[in-house]
């Protein structure tokens, strides 16, 4: 391939070498573009130009492969010519060692920092109901999925004759009461001995206690709902002989749900009651905004964390116990924060972080890059808060931030 004609121009003021393309050179580039179009058209006539290199190799057609090769070479030459033209223009725009940069004006804005955690949905009202008395399960009054109220009778167990015993004891207690009342009247009239009065009183109180004790035992034959909720499962069927420790029902209340998570001890002072939380349920594809309702007072020594509870509204009942949730907890908020992109920050040999701002000189129209040492705070995504070093209204250098030097002239590009 022939070498393209160029002329060399030396700028005496800057001593920089610059390549300038002559009219004949541009015409040759134009001719190459036409040649490329011709070759591609020729290839298109036999459908080889549209074929991939892999297809041509598989076909084994040498002439078609040669045409494809020539077409690709012509395309590369044309693209190189265009790149060279762009280089010339860009060099002309860089005068007196100026660097082309873009800037972004710093503004103060509301900044909320979140920590990401994972937790599980729980409810304190998710329990198995056990009997307190041994016997045959005479009757089951509820079915799976049924709503029940606190204290509602769920089932009854055969009392084994306890009710008859209670009736008998109540009769004996009534007789003891009558005896005691009569003896008391006589004693007030100074009739009879004190020992007779005390014996009657003791028998009456003993009979009352026996009735209360037996009624308490009889009450255990009735299985009641400990709280309002839904019967999630009927575990034991009617007619089964049951005993304490054998589960009868599972009852769940989905109106008082919460997410439990473990928070690293680093956030002990920032994650407190009332902090805003974004709760995302991956399975449901839903996000709700809620707050931390309770924080633990104990640091787990095994993982150096403390537990928190986040209240979860459950109006539609879709949130179930043990459902996985992702928490974004707002641990820090600043009303007027200075935020900048992370990729514009550099670090010097002393470990100090710095950025460049575009600074207009007072004595002329030139713009220079000024290095500013900064102190950073928390980051969120690709942005970070700057605590000191720059202020609202400064123009930080974004594109070209890693190419400029302190006090170097820059030219700001606008799009």
Tab-separated table of C-alpha atoms in Angstrom:
chain	number	residue	atom	x	y	z
A	1	UNK	CA	0.000	0.000	0.000
A	2	UNK	CA	1.380	3.427	-0.945
A	3	UNK	CA	2.348	5.916	1.730
A	4	UNK	CA	-0.010	8.879	1.937
A	5	UNK	CA	1.366	12.343	1.245
A	6	UNK	CA	1.564	14.627	4.264
A	7	UNK	CA	3.211	17.910	5.086
A	8	UNK	CA	4.932	18.646	8.369
A	9	UNK	CA	4.203	21.929	10.124
A	10	UNK	CA	6.321	23.137	13.044
A	11	UNK	CA	4.762	25.735	15.341
A	12	UNK	CA	7.667	28.006	16.316
A	13	UNK	CA	5.875	29.263	19.438
A	14	UNK	CA	5.153	25.864	20.971
A	15	UNK	CA	7.778	23.727	19.131
A	16	UNK	CA	5.133	21.062	18.699
A	17	UNK	CA	5.015	18.899	15.592
A	18	UNK	CA	1.657	18.731	13.868
A	19	UNK	CA	0.513	16.625	10.893
A	20	UNK	CA	-1.626	18.509	8.363
A	21	UNK	CA	-3.362	16.575	5.628
A	22	UNK	CA	-3.249	18.121	2.118
A	23	UNK	CA	-6.128	18.229	-0.320
A	24	UNK	CA	-4.584	15.383	-2.335
A	25	UNK	CA	-4.408	13.274	0.812
A	26	UNK	CA	-8.072	13.843	1.554
A	27	UNK	CA	-8.907	12.976	-2.054
A	28	UNK	CA	-7.006	9.712	-1.678
A	29	UNK	CA	-8.977	8.910	1.466
A	30	UNK	CA	-12.146	9.674	-0.456
A	31	UNK	CA	-10.980	7.385	-3.296
A	32	UNK	CA	-10.297	4.622	-0.771
A	33	UNK	CA	-13.806	5.021	0.626
A	34	UNK	CA	-15.234	4.721	-2.905
A	35	UNK	CA	-13.051	1.659	-3.485
A	36	UNK	CA	-14.345	0.141	-0.273
A	37	UNK	CA	-17.929	0.774	-1.326
A	38	UNK	CA	-17.212	-0.750	-4.743
A	39	UNK	CA	-15.654	-3.875	-3.239
A	40	UNK	CA	-18.518	-4.295	-0.802
A	41	UNK	CA	-20.998	-3.856	-3.647
A	42	UNK	CA	-19.125	-6.397	-5.724
A	43	UNK	CA	-19.142	-8.828	-2.839
A	44	UNK	CA	-22.833	-8.200	-2.311
A	45	UNK	CA	-23.557	-9.248	-5.881
A	46	UNK	CA	-22.550	-12.799	-5.129
A	47	UNK	CA	-23.692	-12.633	-1.496
A	48	UNK	CA	-20.116	-13.220	-0.255
A	49	UNK	CA	-19.840	-9.701	1.230
A	50	UNK	CA	-22.641	-10.471	3.635
A	51	UNK	CA	-21.070	-13.730	4.761
A	52	UNK	CA	-19.014	-13.903	7.943
A	53	UNK	CA	-15.339	-14.851	7.901
A	54	UNK	CA	-16.184	-18.180	9.539
A	55	UNK	CA	-18.730	-18.953	6.820
A	56	UNK	CA	-16.277	-18.104	4.003
A	57	UNK	CA	-13.598	-20.311	5.578
A	58	UNK	CA	-16.096	-23.130	5.881
A	59	UNK	CA	-17.124	-22.704	2.219
A	60	UNK	CA	-13.453	-22.844	1.093
A	61	UNK	CA	-13.940	-20.370	-1.781
A	62	UNK	CA	-10.476	-18.777	-2.177
A	63	UNK	CA	-11.629	-15.930	-4.443
A	64	UNK	CA	-14.415	-15.000	-2.049
A	65	UNK	CA	-11.994	-15.000	0.887
A	66	UNK	CA	-9.594	-12.755	-1.046
A	67	UNK	CA	-12.395	-10.298	-1.816
A	68	UNK	CA	-13.404	-10.262	1.859
A	69	UNK	CA	-9.774	-9.638	2.889
A	70	UNK	CA	-9.425	-6.708	0.453
A	71	UNK	CA	-12.694	-5.234	1.674
A	72	UNK	CA	-11.592	-5.419	5.326
A	73	UNK	CA	-8.214	-3.824	4.532
A	74	UNK	CA	-9.904	-0.967	2.687
A	75	UNK	CA	-12.247	-0.460	5.624
A	76	UNK	CA	-9.334	-0.346	8.090
A	77	UNK	CA	-7.517	2.203	5.925
A	78	UNK	CA	-10.590	4.420	5.732
A	79	UNK	CA	-11.131	4.230	9.502
A	80	UNK	CA	-7.486	5.089	10.190
A	81	UNK	CA	-7.857	8.135	7.966
A	82	UNK	CA	-10.876	9.310	9.944
A	83	UNK	CA	-9.029	8.787	13.251
A	84	UNK	CA	-6.101	10.802	11.921
A	85	UNK	CA	-8.417	13.684	11.008
A	86	UNK	CA	-9.903	13.679	14.488
A	87	UNK	CA	-6.404	13.702	16.033
A	88	UNK	CA	-5.550	16.797	14.018
A	89	UNK	CA	-8.649	18.638	15.210
A	90	UNK	CA	-8.109	17.626	18.833
A	91	UNK	CA	-4.482	18.784	18.733
A	92	UNK	CA	-5.555	22.148	17.380
A	93	UNK	CA	-7.967	22.477	20.288
A	94	UNK	CA	-5.140	21.822	22.796
A	95	UNK	CA	-3.190	25.053	22.839
A	96	UNK	CA	-0.407	25.996	25.242
A	97	UNK	CA	-0.541	22.602	26.968
A	98	UNK	CA	-4.265	22.929	27.795
A	99	UNK	CA	-6.156	19.774	28.710
A	100	UNK	CA	-9.728	19.176	27.634
A	101	UNK	CA	-11.962	18.463	30.659
A	102	UNK	CA	-15.589	18.435	31.708
A	103	UNK	CA	-16.857	19.833	34.985
A	104	UNK	CA	-19.786	19.408	37.331
A	105	UNK	CA	-21.039	22.142	39.662
A	106	UNK	CA	-21.165	21.001	43.284
A	107	UNK	CA	-24.532	21.389	45.014
A	108	UNK	CA	-25.689	20.667	48.539
A	109	UNK	CA	-28.479	18.125	48.696
A	110	UNK	CA	-30.294	15.729	51.018
A	111	UNK	CA	-28.210	12.606	51.590
A	112	UNK	CA	-29.423	9.399	53.218
A	113	UNK	CA	-27.019	6.552	53.850
A	114	UNK	CA	-28.346	3.017	54.143
A	115	UNK	CA	-26.821	-0.220	55.397
A	116	UNK	CA	-27.922	-3.455	53.730
A	117	UNK	CA	-28.932	-6.465	55.846
A	118	UNK	CA	-30.938	-9.649	55.478
A	119	UNK	CA	-33.557	-10.901	57.900
A	120	UNK	CA	-36.508	-13.245	58.337
A	121	UNK	CA	-40.143	-12.473	58.982
A	122	UNK	CA	-41.406	-13.608	62.372
A	123	UNK	CA	-44.434	-13.183	64.577
A	124	UNK	CA	-44.718	-13.578	68.321
A	125	UNK	CA	-48.206	-14.986	67.811
A	126	UNK	CA	-47.342	-18.210	65.984
A	127	UNK	CA	-47.755	-21.045	68.478
A	128	UNK	CA	-48.698	-24.678	68.850
A	129	UNK	CA	-51.629	-25.283	71.201
A	130	UNK	CA	-51.116	-28.193	73.656
A	131	UNK	CA	-53.644	-29.835	76.001
A	132	UNK	CA	-53.261	-29.580	79.780
A	133	UNK	CA	-55.280	-32.698	80.541
A	134	UNK	CA	-55.021	-36.326	79.512
A	135	UNK	CA	-58.023	-38.003	77.929
A	136	UNK	CA	-59.967	-38.634	74.749
A	137	UNK	CA	-60.493	-35.670	72.417
A	138	UNK	CA	-64.281	-35.635	72.413
A	139	UNK	CA	-64.915	-32.721	70.064
A	140	UNK	CA	-62.942	-30.427	67.733
A	141	UNK	CA	-64.831	-27.193	67.169
A	142	UNK	CA	-62.620	-25.547	64.488
A	143	UNK	CA	-61.264	-26.295	61.037
A	144	UNK	CA	-58.070	-25.342	59.241
A	145	UNK	CA	-58.108	-21.740	58.031
A	146	UNK	CA	-60.850	-20.674	60.435
A	147	UNK	CA	-60.531	-17.327	62.217
A	148	UNK	CA	-60.899	-17.517	65.987
A	149	UNK	CA	-61.045	-15.023	68.845
A	150	UNK	CA	-59.075	-15.016	72.059
A	151	UNK	CA	-60.646	-17.392	74.587
A	152	UNK	CA	-62.786	-19.203	71.997
A	153	UNK	CA	-63.225	-22.942	72.659
A	154	UNK	CA	-61.229	-24.967	70.138
A	155	UNK	CA	-61.816	-28.492	71.498
A	156	UNK	CA	-63.025	-30.495	74.497
A	157	UNK	CA	-61.401	-33.472	76.230
A	158	UNK	CA	-63.283	-36.196	78.106
A	159	UNK	CA	-63.132	-35.204	81.797
A	160	UNK	CA	-63.274	-38.780	83.093
A	161	UNK	CA	-66.052	-37.994	85.626
A	162	UNK	CA	-64.578	-34.721	86.928
A	163	UNK	CA	-67.831	-32.848	86.370
A	164	UNK	CA	-69.689	-35.313	88.637
A	165	UNK	CA	-67.068	-34.915	91.313
A	166	UNK	CA	-67.380	-31.157	91.116
A	167	UNK	CA	-71.147	-31.383	91.587
A	168	UNK	CA	-70.698	-33.621	94.632
A	169	UNK	CA	-68.116	-31.311	96.180
A	170	UNK	CA	-70.358	-28.297	95.607
A	171	UNK	CA	-73.122	-30.093	97.569
A	172	UNK	CA	-70.741	-30.834	100.428
A	173	UNK	CA	-69.514	-27.247	100.388
A	174	UNK	CA	-73.087	-25.951	100.607
A	175	UNK	CA	-73.722	-28.164	103.685
A	176	UNK	CA	-70.472	-27.003	105.278
A	177	UNK	CA	-71.488	-23.407	104.670
A	178	UNK	CA	-74.865	-23.880	106.332
A	179	UNK	CA	-73.262	-25.592	109.339
A	180	UNK	CA	-70.709	-22.836	109.690
A	181	UNK	CA	-73.280	-20.051	109.506
A	182	UNK	CA	-75.433	-21.642	112.228
A	183	UNK	CA	-72.468	-22.297	114.458
A	184	UNK	CA	-71.349	-18.708	113.965
A	185	UNK	CA	-74.731	-17.347	115.107
A	186	UNK	CA	-74.625	-19.572	118.227
A	187	UNK	CA	-71.110	-18.470	119.016
A	188	UNK	CA	-72.145	-14.823	118.821
A	189	UNK	CA	-74.850	-15.642	121.398
A	190	UNK	CA	-72.223	-17.331	123.595
A	191	UNK	CA	-73.810	-20.720	122.983
A	192	UNK	CA	-71.534	-23.669	122.339
A	193	UNK	CA	-67.797	-23.942	122.539
A	194	UNK	CA	-65.166	-22.106	120.543
A	195	UNK	CA	-63.775	-25.364	119.200
A	196	UNK	CA	-67.108	-26.209	117.584
A	197	UNK	CA	-67.140	-22.840	115.866
A	198	UNK	CA	-63.566	-23.223	114.588
A	199	UNK	CA	-64.201	-26.760	113.323
A	200	UNK	CA	-67.269	-25.617	111.351
A	201	UNK	CA	-65.291	-22.738	109.854
A	202	UNK	CA	-62.392	-25.021	108.860
A	203	UNK	CA	-64.672	-27.560	107.206
A	204	UNK	CA	-66.421	-24.841	105.202
A	205	UNK	CA	-63.150	-23.284	103.937
A	206	UNK	CA	-61.741	-26.726	103.079
A	207	UNK	CA	-64.863	-27.580	101.080
A	208	UNK	CA	-64.598	-24.308	99.155
A	209	UNK	CA	-60.958	-24.958	98.294
A	210	UNK	CA	-61.755	-28.463	97.088
A	211	UNK	CA	-64.426	-27.089	94.749
A	212	UNK	CA	-62.043	-24.477	93.313
A	213	UNK	CA	-59.314	-27.053	92.781
A	214	UNK	CA	-61.653	-29.487	91.049
A	215	UNK	CA	-63.128	-26.769	88.842
A	216	UNK	CA	-59.599	-25.779	87.841
A	217	UNK	CA	-58.908	-29.358	86.784
A	218	UNK	CA	-62.195	-29.486	84.902
A	219	UNK	CA	-61.288	-26.249	83.085
A	220	UNK	CA	-58.230	-27.942	81.624
A	221	UNK	CA	-60.474	-30.248	79.627
A	222	UNK	CA	-61.488	-27.235	77.511
A	223	UNK	CA	-58.852	-26.131	74.941
A	224	UNK	CA	-59.141	-22.367	74.268
A	225	UNK	CA	-57.473	-19.958	71.810
A	226	UNK	CA	-54.620	-18.061	73.537
A	227	UNK	CA	-55.089	-15.088	71.163
A	228	UNK	CA	-57.082	-14.051	68.120
A	229	UNK	CA	-55.807	-15.447	64.849
A	230	UNK	CA	-56.203	-18.148	62.199
A	231	UNK	CA	-56.086	-21.912	62.702
A	232	UNK	CA	-53.126	-22.774	60.486
A	233	UNK	CA	-53.259	-26.515	61.120
A	234	UNK	CA	-55.429	-29.077	62.936
A	235	UNK	CA	-52.802	-31.570	64.060
A	236	UNK	CA	-54.837	-34.015	66.164
A	237	UNK	CA	-58.209	-35.323	65.060
A	238	UNK	CA	-61.313	-35.974	67.130
A	239	UNK	CA	-61.331	-39.286	69.030
A	240	UNK	CA	-57.594	-39.355	69.652
A	241	UNK	CA	-56.319	-39.935	73.175
A	242	UNK	CA	-54.253	-36.857	74.011
A	243	UNK	CA	-51.906	-35.864	76.805
A	244	UNK	CA	-49.875	-32.815	77.809
A	245	UNK	CA	-47.046	-32.246	75.321
A	246	UNK	CA	-49.057	-33.502	72.317
A	247	UNK	CA	-49.775	-30.643	69.863
A	248	UNK	CA	-53.416	-30.153	68.886
A	249	UNK	CA	-53.455	-27.005	66.712
A	250	UNK	CA	-51.219	-24.335	65.242
A	251	UNK	CA	-52.656	-20.834	65.532
A	252	UNK	CA	-51.115	-17.814	63.799
A	253	UNK	CA	-51.865	-14.113	63.924
A	254	UNK	CA	-50.533	-12.353	60.766
A	255	UNK	CA	-51.494	-8.855	61.875
A	256	UNK	CA	-48.468	-8.405	64.136
A	257	UNK	CA	-45.535	-9.308	61.885
A	258	UNK	CA	-41.948	-8.121	62.106
A	259	UNK	CA	-38.550	-8.748	60.523
A	260	UNK	CA	-35.731	-9.840	62.796
A	261	UNK	CA	-32.139	-9.130	61.736
A	262	UNK	CA	-28.647	-9.056	63.229
A	263	UNK	CA	-26.814	-5.699	63.041
A	264	UNK	CA	-23.008	-5.446	63.421
A	265	UNK	CA	-21.989	-3.729	66.646
A	266	UNK	CA	-20.325	-0.962	64.561
A	267	UNK	CA	-23.784	0.534	64.051
A	268	UNK	CA	-24.794	0.386	67.718
A	269	UNK	CA	-25.147	4.173	68.026
A	270	UNK	CA	-26.671	4.821	64.594
A	271	UNK	CA	-29.261	2.047	64.250
A	272	UNK	CA	-31.769	2.963	66.952
A	273	UNK	CA	-35.520	2.832	67.545
A	274	UNK	CA	-37.488	4.871	65.013
A	275	UNK	CA	-34.908	4.694	62.186
A	276	UNK	CA	-36.388	4.491	58.681
A	277	UNK	CA	-36.134	1.102	56.963
A	278	UNK	CA	-36.852	-0.018	53.394
A	279	UNK	CA	-37.981	-3.671	53.477
A	280	UNK	CA	-37.855	-5.611	50.201
A	281	UNK	CA	-39.422	-9.068	49.836
A	282	UNK	CA	-37.744	-10.823	46.848
A	283	UNK	CA	-40.424	-13.514	46.601
A	284	UNK	CA	-43.279	-10.995	46.570
A	285	UNK	CA	-41.397	-8.318	44.610
A	286	UNK	CA	-42.701	-5.710	47.057
A	287	UNK	CA	-40.983	-2.924	49.021
A	288	UNK	CA	-42.464	-1.227	52.073
A	289	UNK	CA	-41.235	1.669	54.186
A	290	UNK	CA	-41.340	1.148	57.934
A	291	UNK	CA	-39.266	1.788	61.076
A	292	UNK	CA	-37.134	-0.016	63.629
A	293	UNK	CA	-39.441	-0.771	66.549
A	294	UNK	CA	-37.013	-2.492	68.920
A	295	UNK	CA	-33.249	-2.912	69.333
A	296	UNK	CA	-31.572	-5.525	71.484
A	297	UNK	CA	-29.524	-4.707	74.574
A	298	UNK	CA	-27.153	-7.646	74.203
A	299	UNK	CA	-24.132	-8.092	71.903
A	300	UNK	CA	-23.802	-11.648	70.635
A	301	UNK	CA	-20.142	-12.590	71.301
A	302	UNK	CA	-20.062	-15.147	68.479
A	303	UNK	CA	-20.734	-12.657	65.657
A	304	UNK	CA	-20.437	-9.266	67.437
A	305	UNK	CA	-23.941	-8.173	66.523
A	306	UNK	CA	-27.189	-7.158	68.202
A	307	UNK	CA	-30.775	-8.007	67.167
A	308	UNK	CA	-33.396	-5.583	65.888
A	309	UNK	CA	-37.089	-5.888	65.100
A	310	UNK	CA	-38.671	-4.001	62.206
A	311	UNK	CA	-42.459	-3.773	62.162
A	312	UNK	CA	-44.065	-5.073	58.952
A	313	UNK	CA	-47.607	-3.986	57.994
A	314	UNK	CA	-49.504	-6.932	56.532
A	315	UNK	CA	-52.816	-5.584	55.286
A	316	UNK	CA	-53.250	-8.091	52.455
A	317	UNK	CA	-51.890	-11.076	54.422
A	318	UNK	CA	-49.178	-11.938	51.862
A	319	UNK	CA	-46.335	-11.675	54.378
A	320	UNK	CA	-45.815	-15.040	56.064
A	321	UNK	CA	-43.555	-16.187	58.918
A	322	UNK	CA	-39.988	-17.167	57.863
A	323	UNK	CA	-40.224	-15.161	54.626
A	324	UNK	CA	-36.826	-13.736	53.605
A	325	UNK	CA	-36.492	-9.945	53.567
A	326	UNK	CA	-33.743	-7.504	52.567
A	327	UNK	CA	-33.416	-4.449	54.802
A	328	UNK	CA	-32.013	-1.030	53.909
A	329	UNK	CA	-31.659	0.841	57.196
A	330	UNK	CA	-31.157	4.604	57.170
A	331	UNK	CA	-28.284	4.998	59.662
A	332	UNK	CA	-27.170	8.496	58.600
A	333	UNK	CA	-28.904	11.573	57.145
A	334	UNK	CA	-27.498	14.963	56.120
A	335	UNK	CA	-29.790	17.783	55.020
A	336	UNK	CA	-27.111	19.685	53.066
A	337	UNK	CA	-24.520	17.183	51.927
A	338	UNK	CA	-21.844	17.743	49.266
A	339	UNK	CA	-21.845	14.669	47.012
A	340	UNK	CA	-19.291	13.928	44.270
A	341	UNK	CA	-18.563	10.879	42.069
A	342	UNK	CA	-16.116	8.382	43.524
A	343	UNK	CA	-14.112	8.167	40.295
A	344	UNK	CA	-12.898	11.801	40.469
A	345	UNK	CA	-11.037	11.285	43.758
A	346	UNK	CA	-7.261	10.793	43.728
A	347	UNK	CA	-4.847	10.009	46.546
A	348	UNK	CA	-1.367	11.405	47.121
A	349	UNK	CA	1.718	9.793	48.640
A	350	UNK	CA	0.665	10.877	52.131
A	351	UNK	CA	-2.655	9.063	51.829
A	352	UNK	CA	-4.629	12.292	51.477
A	353	UNK	CA	-7.588	12.373	49.126
A	354	UNK	CA	-7.921	15.226	46.663
A	355	UNK	CA	-9.925	16.453	43.679
A	356	UNK	CA	-9.383	19.127	41.051
A	357	UNK	CA	-11.650	22.094	40.581
A	358	UNK	CA	-11.741	24.433	37.566
A	359	UNK	CA	-10.586	27.843	38.796
A	360	UNK	CA	-10.816	31.059	36.724
A	361	UNK	CA	-7.780	33.304	37.189
A	362	UNK	CA	-8.585	36.897	38.127
A	363	UNK	CA	-5.991	38.567	35.877
A	364	UNK	CA	-6.966	36.868	32.609
A	365	UNK	CA	-9.538	34.538	31.067
A	366	UNK	CA	-7.526	31.399	31.583
A	367	UNK	CA	-8.922	28.489	33.585
A	368	UNK	CA	-6.609	26.322	35.633
A	369	UNK	CA	-7.000	23.104	37.635
A	370	UNK	CA	-6.607	23.615	41.373
A	371	UNK	CA	-5.930	20.676	43.662
A	372	UNK	CA	-8.153	20.516	46.757
A	373	UNK	CA	-7.455	18.197	49.696
A	374	UNK	CA	-10.782	16.792	50.898
A	375	UNK	CA	-12.191	14.802	53.796
A	376	UNK	CA	-14.806	12.233	52.842
A	377	UNK	CA	-17.631	10.607	54.771
A	378	UNK	CA	-20.066	7.864	53.881
A	379	UNK	CA	-20.627	6.627	50.336
A	380	UNK	CA	-23.793	5.377	48.664
A	381	UNK	CA	-23.563	3.712	45.266
A	382	UNK	CA	-21.101	5.626	43.042
A	383	UNK	CA	-21.219	8.858	45.076
A	384	UNK	CA	-19.571	9.921	48.324
A	385	UNK	CA	-20.114	12.752	50.782
A	386	UNK	CA	-17.368	15.383	51.133
A	387	UNK	CA	-17.122	16.758	54.673
A	388	UNK	CA	-14.490	19.436	53.987
A	389	UNK	CA	-12.266	20.811	51.232
A	390	UNK	CA	-14.842	21.956	48.689
A	391	UNK	CA	-18.104	23.852	48.893
A	392	UNK	CA	-21.352	24.299	46.983
A	393	UNK	CA	-20.771	26.183	43.730
A	394	UNK	CA	-17.287	24.780	43.042
A	395	UNK	CA	-16.788	23.180	39.640
A	396	UNK	CA	-15.056	19.858	40.081
A	397	UNK	CA	-13.272	18.302	37.108
A	398	UNK	CA	-14.925	15.030	36.106
A	399	UNK	CA	-13.614	13.817	32.743
A	400	UNK	CA	-9.877	14.390	32.672
A	401	UNK	CA	-9.568	14.384	36.472
A	402	UNK	CA	-6.728	11.845	36.335
A	403	UNK	CA	-4.883	13.610	33.507
A	404	UNK	CA	-4.484	17.159	34.836
A	405	UNK	CA	-1.905	18.545	37.243
A	406	UNK	CA	-2.138	21.260	39.847
A	407	UNK	CA	-2.215	24.790	38.310
A	408	UNK	CA	-2.354	23.361	34.764
A	409	UNK	CA	-4.439	25.233	32.205
A	410	UNK	CA	-7.577	23.425	31.129
A	411	UNK	CA	-10.295	23.954	28.580
A	412	UNK	CA	-13.821	23.003	29.599
A	413	UNK	CA	-15.800	21.048	27.039
A	414	UNK	CA	-19.544	21.627	26.826
A	415	UNK	CA	-22.001	19.196	25.306
